[in-house]
CSV table of C-alpha atoms in Angstrom, one decimal:
chain,number,residue,atom,x,y,z
C,531,LYS,CA,-13.8,-8.9,74.4
C,532,ILE,CA,-10.6,-6.9,74.3
C,533,ALA,CA,-12.0,-4.8,76.8
C,534,ASP,CA,-11.4,-8.1,79.2
C,535,LEU,CA,-7.6,-8.3,79.2
C,536,VAL,CA,-7.1,-4.2,78.9
C,537,LYS,CA,-8.7,-1.2,80.3
C,538,GLU,CA,-8.4,2.2,79.1
C,539,GLY,CA,-5.4,3.8,80.4
C,540,GLN,CA,-3.7,0.9,80.6
C,541,GLU,CA,-0.1,0.6,79.6
C,542,VAL,CA,0.3,-2.6,77.3
C,543,LEU,CA,4.6,-3.3,75.9
C,544,VAL,CA,3.1,-5.0,72.2
C,545,GLN,CA,5.2,-6.1,69.3
C,546,VAL,CA,4.6,-5.5,65.1
C,547,ALA,CA,3.2,-8.7,64.0
C,548,LYS,CA,2.4,-8.2,61.2
C,549,ASP,CA,3.2,-4.5,58.5
C,550,SER,CA,0.5,-2.2,58.0
C,551,ILE,CA,-0.7,-3.3,54.5
C,552,GLY,CA,-3.0,-1.7,51.8
C,553,THR,CA,-6.5,0.1,54.1
C,554,LYS,CA,-4.9,-2.9,56.7
C,555,GLY,CA,-3.8,-1.8,60.3
C,556,ALA,CA,-0.2,-2.7,61.8
C,557,ARG,CA,-1.1,-6.4,63.7
C,558,ILE,CA,-0.2,-6.6,67.0
C,559,THR,CA,0.7,-8.8,70.2
C,560,THR,CA,1.2,-8.9,73.7
C,561,TYR,CA,3.1,-12.7,72.6
C,562,LEU,CA,6.7,-11.1,72.1
C,563,SER,CA,9.5,-12.8,69.3
C,564,PHE,CA,13.7,-11.9,69.4
C,565,PRO,CA,14.7,-13.7,66.5
C,566,GLY,CA,18.6,-14.9,66.5
C,567,ARG,CA,21.1,-16.4,64.3
C,568,TYR,CA,20.2,-20.1,65.8
C,569,VAL,CA,16.6,-19.4,68.2
C,570,VAL,CA,13.9,-17.3,68.2
C,571,LEU,CA,13.0,-16.6,72.0
C,572,MET,CA,9.1,-15.7,73.4
C,573,PRO,CA,9.4,-14.5,76.7
C,574,ASN,CA,6.1,-14.6,78.1
C,575,ILE,CA,4.6,-18.5,76.1
C,576,ASN,CA,6.4,-21.5,77.4
C,577,HIS,CA,6.8,-23.2,74.9
C,578,ILE,CA,9.8,-25.5,72.8
C,579,GLY,CA,9.5,-25.9,69.3
C,580,ILE,CA,12.0,-26.8,66.1
C,581,SER,CA,12.0,-26.7,63.0
C,582,ARG,CA,10.0,-29.0,60.9
C,583,ARG,CA,12.8,-29.0,58.6
C,584,ILE,CA,14.7,-30.2,60.9
C,585,ILE,CA,13.7,-33.6,59.8
C,586,ASN,CA,16.3,-35.6,61.0
C,587,GLU,CA,15.0,-36.9,65.1
C,588,ASP,CA,18.5,-37.9,66.2
C,589,GLU,CA,18.9,-34.1,65.8
C,590,ARG,CA,16.4,-32.6,66.4
C,591,ASN,CA,16.4,-34.9,70.1
C,592,ARG,CA,19.7,-32.9,70.7
C,593,LEU,CA,18.5,-29.5,70.1
C,594,LYS,CA,15.2,-30.1,71.8
C,595,THR,CA,17.9,-31.7,74.6
C,596,ILE,CA,20.7,-28.4,74.6
C,597,VAL,CA,16.8,-26.3,74.7
C,598,GLN,CA,14.5,-27.5,77.8
C,599,ARG,CA,18.4,-27.7,79.9
C,600,VAL,CA,18.9,-23.6,79.6
C,601,ARG,CA,15.4,-22.6,79.1
C,602,PRO,CA,13.9,-20.5,81.7
C,603,ASP,CA,11.2,-21.1,83.4
C,604,GLY,CA,8.2,-20.0,81.7
C,605,MET,CA,9.6,-19.2,78.4
C,606,GLY,CA,9.6,-20.1,75.0
C,607,ILE,CA,12.2,-21.1,72.7
C,608,ILE,CA,12.0,-22.2,69.3
C,609,VAL,CA,15.0,-23.2,67.6
C,610,ARG,CA,15.7,-22.7,64.3
C,611,THR,CA,16.8,-24.2,60.8
C,612,ALA,CA,20.3,-23.0,60.8
C,613,SER,CA,20.2,-24.9,64.4
C,614,GLU,CA,20.9,-28.0,62.1
C,615,GLY,CA,24.4,-29.7,63.2
C,616,VAL,CA,25.3,-26.2,65.8
C,617,PRO,CA,27.8,-26.7,68.4
C,618,GLU,CA,26.2,-27.0,72.2
C,619,GLU,CA,27.9,-23.2,72.5
C,620,LYS,CA,26.6,-21.8,70.5
C,621,LEU,CA,23.1,-22.5,70.9
C,622,ILE,CA,23.8,-21.4,73.9
C,623,ALA,CA,25.7,-18.4,73.7
C,624,ASP,CA,22.6,-16.8,70.7
C,625,ILE,CA,19.9,-17.8,73.4
C,626,ASP,CA,22.4,-16.3,76.3
C,627,PHE,CA,22.1,-13.1,74.1
C,628,LEU,CA,18.1,-12.6,73.5
C,629,LEU,CA,18.0,-13.2,77.1
C,630,LYS,CA,20.3,-10.0,77.7
C,631,LEU,CA,18.1,-8.2,75.2
C,632,TRP,CA,14.6,-9.2,76.8
C,633,GLU,CA,16.1,-7.5,80.5
C,634,ASN,CA,17.5,-4.5,78.2
C,635,VAL,CA,13.9,-4.4,76.0
C,636,LYS,CA,12.2,-4.6,79.9
C,637,ALA,CA,14.4,-2.3,81.6
C,638,LYS,CA,13.9,0.6,78.9
C,639,ALA,CA,9.9,-0.2,78.6
C,640,GLY,CA,9.8,0.0,82.7
C,641,LYS,CA,10.9,3.6,82.3
C,642,ALA,CA,9.7,4.6,79.1
C,643,LYS,CA,6.5,6.9,79.0
C,644,ALA,CA,3.9,5.2,76.5
C,645,PRO,CA,3.6,5.1,73.7
C,646,SER,CA,7.1,4.9,72.7
C,647,LEU,CA,9.7,2.4,71.2
C,648,VAL,CA,11.6,0.3,72.9
C,649,HIS,CA,13.8,-2.2,70.4
C,650,GLU,CA,13.9,-1.6,67.1
C,651,ASP,CA,14.3,-5.8,64.7
C,652,LEU,CA,18.5,-4.8,62.9
C,653,ASN,CA,18.0,-3.2,59.3
C,654,LEU,CA,17.5,-4.7,56.6
C,655,VAL,CA,20.6,-5.8,55.3
C,656,PHE,CA,21.6,-7.8,58.6
C,657,ARG,CA,18.5,-9.1,58.8
C,658,ALA,CA,18.4,-10.0,55.7
C,659,THR,CA,22.1,-11.5,56.6
C,660,ARG,CA,20.9,-13.4,60.0
C,661,ASP,CA,17.4,-15.3,58.3
C,662,LEU,CA,18.4,-16.2,55.3
C,663,ILE,CA,21.9,-17.9,55.7
C,664,SER,CA,21.9,-21.0,54.7
C,665,ARG,CA,24.4,-23.9,54.1
C,666,ASP,CA,23.6,-24.1,50.7
C,667,LEU,CA,25.3,-20.2,50.7
C,668,GLU,CA,27.9,-20.0,48.3
C,669,ARG,CA,29.0,-15.9,49.3
C,670,ILE,CA,26.9,-12.2,49.6
C,671,VAL,CA,28.5,-10.3,47.6
C,672,ILE,CA,28.3,-6.2,48.6
C,673,ASP,CA,28.9,-3.7,46.7
C,674,ASN,CA,30.1,-0.9,49.8
C,675,LYS,CA,32.9,-1.0,51.7
C,676,ASP,CA,30.9,-0.1,54.9
C,677,VAL,CA,28.4,-2.2,54.4
C,678,TYR,CA,31.0,-5.0,54.0
C,679,GLU,CA,33.0,-4.5,57.3
C,680,ASP,CA,29.7,-4.2,59.3
C,681,VAL,CA,28.2,-7.8,58.0
C,682,VAL,CA,31.6,-9.4,58.0
C,683,ARG,CA,31.9,-8.5,61.2
C,684,PHE,CA,28.4,-9.0,61.6
C,685,LEU,CA,28.8,-13.1,61.1
C,686,ASN,CA,31.9,-13.4,63.0
C,687,ARG,CA,30.1,-13.1,66.5
C,688,PHE,CA,29.0,-17.1,64.8
C,689,SER,CA,31.3,-17.8,62.5
C,690,VAL,CA,34.4,-16.7,60.5
C,691,LYS,CA,34.1,-19.5,58.1
C,692,LEU,CA,31.1,-17.7,57.5
C,693,GLY,CA,31.9,-13.7,57.8
C,694,ALA,CA,35.1,-15.1,55.2
C,695,GLN,CA,32.3,-16.0,52.2
C,696,VAL,CA,31.8,-12.4,52.4
C,697,GLN,CA,33.0,-10.4,48.7
C,698,LEU,CA,33.3,-7.2,48.0
C,699,TYR,CA,32.1,-5.6,44.9
C,700,GLN,CA,34.4,-3.7,43.5
C,701,SER,CA,33.9,-4.6,39.3
C,702,ASP,CA,32.2,-0.7,37.2
C,703,THR,CA,29.5,-2.7,36.2
C,704,ALA,CA,26.3,-2.1,38.4
C,705,ILE,CA,26.2,-5.4,40.7
C,706,PHE,CA,22.5,-5.9,40.1
C,707,ASP,CA,23.6,-5.9,35.7
C,708,ALA,CA,25.9,-8.0,36.3
C,709,TYR,CA,24.4,-10.4,38.6
C,710,GLY,CA,21.0,-9.9,36.3
C,711,ILE,CA,18.6,-8.9,39.1
C,712,GLU,CA,17.5,-6.2,37.7
C,713,LEU,CA,15.7,-8.0,35.0
C,714,GLU,CA,14.7,-10.6,37.4
C,715,VAL,CA,13.0,-7.7,39.5
C,716,SER,CA,10.6,-6.8,36.2
C,717,ARG,CA,10.1,-9.8,35.3
C,718,ALA,CA,8.4,-10.3,39.3
C,719,LEU,CA,7.2,-7.0,39.0
C,720,GLY,CA,5.1,-7.8,35.4
C,721,SER,CA,2.6,-9.6,34.6
C,722,LYS,CA,3.7,-12.4,32.3
C,723,VAL,CA,5.9,-15.3,33.1
C,724,TRP,CA,7.2,-17.6,30.5
C,725,LEU,CA,7.7,-20.9,31.4
C,726,LYS,CA,10.7,-22.3,29.5
C,727,SER,CA,8.6,-24.7,27.8
C,728,GLY,CA,6.7,-22.2,26.2
C,729,GLY,CA,3.8,-22.2,28.7
C,730,TYR,CA,3.4,-19.7,30.8
C,731,LEU,CA,1.7,-17.4,34.4
C,732,VAL,CA,-0.8,-14.6,34.3
C,733,ILE,CA,-0.3,-13.2,37.5
C,734,ASP,CA,-3.4,-11.1,39.4
C,735,ARG,CA,-3.2,-9.2,41.9
C,736,THR,CA,-6.9,-7.9,43.5
C,737,GLU,CA,-7.6,-6.3,47.3
C,738,ALA,CA,-9.3,-9.9,48.4
C,739,LEU,CA,-6.7,-12.0,46.5
C,740,THR,CA,-4.4,-13.5,44.2
C,741,ALA,CA,-5.3,-15.4,40.7
C,742,ILE,CA,-2.3,-17.3,38.6
C,743,ASP,CA,-3.7,-18.4,35.6
C,744,VAL,CA,-1.4,-21.3,34.1
C,745,ASN,CA,-1.3,-21.4,30.3
C,746,THR,CA,-0.1,-23.8,27.2
C,747,GLY,CA,1.2,-20.9,25.1
C,748,ARG,CA,3.2,-22.2,22.9
C,749,PHE,CA,4.0,-25.3,23.9
C,750,VAL,CA,2.8,-28.3,21.8
C,751,GLY,CA,5.1,-31.4,22.9
C,752,GLY,CA,4.1,-34.3,24.0
C,753,LYS,CA,2.4,-37.4,22.0
C,754,SER,CA,-1.0,-36.1,22.8
C,755,LEU,CA,-2.8,-33.4,24.4
C,756,GLY,CA,-3.1,-34.5,28.6
C,757,ASP,CA,0.7,-34.9,27.7
C,758,THR,CA,1.2,-31.0,26.7
C,759,ILE,CA,-1.7,-30.3,29.2
C,760,VAL,CA,0.5,-32.4,33.3
C,761,LYS,CA,4.0,-31.6,31.7
C,762,THR,CA,2.6,-27.6,31.2
C,763,ASN,CA,0.6,-27.6,34.3
C,764,LEU,CA,4.3,-29.8,36.2
C,765,GLU,CA,6.7,-27.4,35.0
C,766,ALA,CA,4.4,-24.9,36.1
C,767,VAL,CA,4.3,-25.9,39.9
C,768,LYS,CA,8.0,-24.7,40.1
C,769,GLU,CA,7.6,-21.1,38.7
C,770,ILE,CA,4.0,-20.5,40.9
C,771,VAL,CA,6.3,-21.3,44.3
C,772,LEU,CA,9.6,-19.5,42.6
C,773,GLN,CA,6.9,-17.2,41.9
C,774,LEU,CA,5.3,-16.3,44.9
C,775,ARG,CA,8.8,-16.1,47.3
C,776,LEU,CA,10.3,-14.0,45.3
C,777,ARG,CA,7.1,-11.6,44.5
C,778,ASN,CA,6.1,-12.3,48.6
C,779,ILE,CA,2.9,-12.7,47.2
C,780,GLY,CA,0.5,-13.5,50.2
C,781,GLY,CA,-2.9,-14.1,52.2
C,782,ILE,CA,-5.7,-15.9,49.2
C,783,ILE,CA,-3.3,-17.3,46.0
C,784,ILE,CA,-6.2,-19.0,43.6
C,785,LEU,CA,-4.4,-21.4,41.2
C,786,ASP,CA,-6.2,-22.3,37.7
C,787,PHE,CA,-4.5,-25.0,36.3
C,788,ILE,CA,-5.3,-26.5,33.0
C,789,ASP,CA,-8.1,-28.6,33.1
C,790,MET,CA,-7.1,-32.7,33.5
C,791,ASP,CA,-9.6,-35.3,32.8
C,792,ARG,CA,-6.9,-37.6,35.1
C,793,PRO,CA,-7.2,-37.8,38.9
C,794,ASP,CA,-4.3,-39.3,37.9
C,795,ASP,CA,-3.3,-36.4,36.9
C,796,ARG,CA,-4.6,-34.1,38.7
C,797,ASP,CA,-2.7,-36.0,41.9
C,798,ARG,CA,0.2,-36.0,40.5
C,799,VAL,CA,0.6,-32.1,40.0
C,800,PHE,CA,-1.2,-31.5,43.4
C,801,ASN,CA,2.0,-33.3,44.8
C,802,ALA,CA,4.7,-31.1,42.9
C,803,LEU,CA,3.0,-28.5,44.7
C,804,GLN,CA,2.8,-29.6,47.6
C,805,GLU,CA,7.1,-30.8,47.5
C,806,GLU,CA,7.6,-27.1,45.9
C,807,LEU,CA,5.6,-26.0,49.0
C,808,LYS,CA,8.0,-27.3,51.6
C,809,LYS,CA,11.0,-25.3,50.2
C,810,ASP,CA,9.0,-22.3,51.4
C,811,LYS,CA,10.3,-20.5,54.7
C,812,ALA,CA,6.3,-19.0,55.0
C,813,LYS,CA,4.0,-21.6,55.8
C,814,THR,CA,1.7,-22.2,53.5
C,815,SER,CA,-1.9,-24.7,53.5
C,816,ALA,CA,-3.3,-25.5,50.0
C,817,LEU,CA,-7.1,-28.2,49.1
C,818,ARG,CA,-6.8,-30.5,46.5
C,819,ILE,CA,-7.3,-29.3,43.1
C,820,SER,CA,-10.8,-29.5,41.8
C,821,GLU,CA,-12.7,-31.1,38.6
C,822,MET,CA,-12.3,-27.5,37.1
C,823,GLY,CA,-8.3,-27.8,37.8
C,824,LEU,CA,-8.2,-24.5,41.2
C,825,VAL,CA,-6.5,-25.0,43.7
C,826,GLN,CA,-7.1,-23.2,47.0
C,827,MET,CA,-4.3,-21.7,49.0
C,828,THR,CA,-3.5,-19.6,51.6
C,829,ARG,CA,0.7,-18.1,51.8
C,830,LYS,CA,1.6,-16.2,55.4
C,831,ARG,CA,1.4,-12.1,55.2
C,832,THR,CA,3.6,-10.6,57.7
C,833,GLU,CA,4.4,-7.6,55.3
C,834,GLU,CA,3.9,-5.8,51.9
C,835,SER,CA,4.7,-7.7,48.5
C,836,LEU,CA,7.4,-7.1,46.5
C,837,SER,CA,5.2,-5.1,43.8
C,838,GLN,CA,3.0,-2.8,47.1
C,839,LYS,CA,6.8,-2.6,47.9
C,840,LEU,CA,8.2,-0.7,44.7
C,841,CYS,CA,5.4,0.0,42.9
C,842,THR,CA,1.9,2.7,43.3
C,843,SER,CA,-0.9,2.4,41.9
C,844,CYS,CA,-0.5,4.2,38.3
C,845,PRO,CA,-2.3,8.0,38.6
C,846,TYR,CA,-3.2,6.9,35.1
C,847,CYS,CA,-5.8,3.5,35.5
C,848,GLU,CA,-5.8,4.7,39.5
C,849,GLY,CA,-4.8,1.2,39.7
C,850,LYS,CA,-7.6,-0.1,37.3
C,851,GLY,CA,-5.5,-1.5,35.1
C,852,GLU,CA,-7.8,-0.3,32.1
C,853,VAL,CA,-8.6,2.9,30.9
C,854,LYS,CA,-11.5,3.4,28.3
C,855,SER,CA,-11.1,3.4,24.9
C,856,PRO,CA,-10.9,6.4,22.3
C,857,ALA,CA,-13.8,5.3,21.2
C,858,THR,CA,-15.8,5.3,24.5
C,859,VAL,CA,-14.3,9.0,25.1
C,860,ALA,CA,-15.6,10.3,21.6
C,861,TYR,CA,-19.2,8.8,22.9
C,862,ASP,CA,-18.5,10.9,26.5
C,863,ILE,CA,-17.7,14.3,24.4
C,864,ILE,CA,-20.4,13.8,21.8
C,865,ARG,CA,-22.5,13.7,25.0
C,866,GLU,CA,-20.4,16.7,26.8
C,867,LEU,CA,-21.1,18.8,23.5
C,868,VAL,CA,-24.8,18.2,23.6
C,869,ARG,CA,-25.4,19.4,27.1
C,870,GLU,CA,-22.6,22.8,26.7
C,871,PHE,CA,-24.2,23.5,23.7
C,872,SER,CA,-27.9,23.8,25.1
C,873,LYS,CA,-26.7,25.9,28.3
C,874,LEU,CA,-24.0,28.5,26.6
C,875,PRO,CA,-25.4,31.0,24.5
C,876,ALA,CA,-21.5,32.0,22.5
C,877,GLU,CA,-21.1,30.4,19.5
C,878,ASN,CA,-17.4,28.8,19.0
C,879,PHE,CA,-16.3,26.8,20.6
C,880,VAL,CA,-12.7,24.5,21.4
C,881,LEU,CA,-12.4,21.5,22.2
C,882,LYS,CA,-9.5,19.9,23.3
C,883,ALA,CA,-8.2,15.8,23.3
C,884,HIS,CA,-5.2,13.4,23.3
C,885,PRO,CA,-4.1,12.6,19.1
C,886,GLN,CA,-6.5,9.1,19.8
C,887,VAL,CA,-9.6,10.4,20.4
C,888,ILE,CA,-9.2,13.5,17.9
C,889,ASP,CA,-8.7,10.9,15.0
C,890,ARG,CA,-11.8,9.1,16.8
C,891,LEU,CA,-13.6,12.4,16.0
C,892,CYS,CA,-12.7,13.2,13.1
C,893,GLU,CA,-13.1,9.8,10.8
C,894,GLU,CA,-15.3,7.0,12.4
C,895,ASP,CA,-17.9,9.8,14.5
C,896,ALA,CA,-17.4,13.1,11.9
C,897,GLU,CA,-21.3,12.4,11.1
C,898,PHE,CA,-21.8,12.7,14.7
C,899,VAL,CA,-20.4,15.2,15.4
C,900,GLN,CA,-21.7,17.5,12.7
C,901,ASP,CA,-25.0,16.2,13.5
C,902,VAL,CA,-24.6,17.7,16.3
C,903,ARG,CA,-23.5,21.1,15.2
C,904,ASP,CA,-26.1,21.5,12.8
C,905,ARG,CA,-28.3,20.7,16.0
C,906,PHE,CA,-27.6,23.8,17.7
C,907,SER,CA,-25.8,25.8,14.8
C,908,LYS,CA,-23.0,26.1,16.7
C,909,LYS,CA,-18.8,26.1,15.3
C,910,ILE,CA,-16.4,23.3,17.3
C,911,ALA,CA,-12.8,23.6,16.9
C,912,LEU,CA,-10.8,20.3,17.5
C,913,LYS,CA,-7.7,20.5,18.8
C,914,THR,CA,-5.0,18.0,19.4
C,915,ALA,CA,-3.1,17.7,23.2
C,916,PRO,CA,-1.0,15.0,22.8
C,917,GLU,CA,-0.8,15.9,26.9
C,918,PHE,CA,-3.6,15.3,28.1
C,919,HIS,CA,-4.6,11.9,30.1
C,920,LEU,CA,-6.7,9.2,27.0
C,921,GLU,CA,-10.0,10.1,29.2
C,922,GLN,CA,-9.5,13.7,29.5
C,923,TYR,CA,-10.4,16.9,27.8
C,924,GLU,CA,-11.8,20.2,27.5
C,925,ILE,CA,-14.3,22.0,25.9
C,926,SER,CA,-14.0,25.8,25.9
C,927,PRO,CA,-16.6,28.4,24.8
C,928,ILE,CA,-14.8,30.9,22.5
C,929,ARG,CA,-15.5,34.6,23.2
């Protein structure tokens, strides 16, 4: 029980492990961690870990030996992927930096009065620079001179070679346009993603889970329907994992592949999925493909998805993704007319509604409107209001 661990009024040093998302509050922990360029320091956990992406056994042993020698008793250190091939002195310098940081945090915490912020991670630019740099990096392009100089100085702390990979962008063309980023962001916010073969994905996010549906679309290649389905599913695997990373989708994810009759085909697609997921830095877990073509998987979520960061619920449909059709709104209006006519003594009324709804009332449903007029001996003028929401209408008596 939490009551057995902490008491009311007790001051506890905690870290936000997971940001608040939607209606769910932030998750905090007393198991603190401080990420550096090459290692992560965990002062409250007695543990040594090596990134699973470092697969060379000799290199894993080398790194573990270095960490065992310099790690303070009772503390934990996780060796990051970026440490592979890095000289011992650089690893030790990174560990020393994090140990000093931990001492500063403890000192601040000892003087601070709760609640108080005693440490904050690097800003977005430096955090991305620290976490995303790898051996595959070709260059970092920045369109702001001050940020460019800050990043160069930051990287030069680790390696002059890294600092030399930073480039100042000075063209008149917007940097997002020059590198096609705007288009990729738009694609990553849409629900449909086209595959090169002509097939496509449909990505739907709900409060509980994210569903990704695979469709053949325009793709008709292959000698048989079975071949077409397998090729589409294999192509979809790469795009699905890419979209999970681009959109930062986490939590429960359901993949609905096109049905495959042969177990060997299902195994082939699942194995391809497993290989692609190994490239994802986030922790993932996937169950085998069912006979219906479904894969249940999870992806660790520590912050909001791309759409949650860049978008807000549509004020038009309030996040439902749907609005009532003009026909449905017209029927709502006819019922409301009956209610209004039966309780108001006025004889003349004005109805304002969206043009599509007025068109419906004047054409397909004109007979129903006239029937209500005759039944209550009332007159009603229909006026279009282009500025109205499709579901919005206004019935006013004329005095």
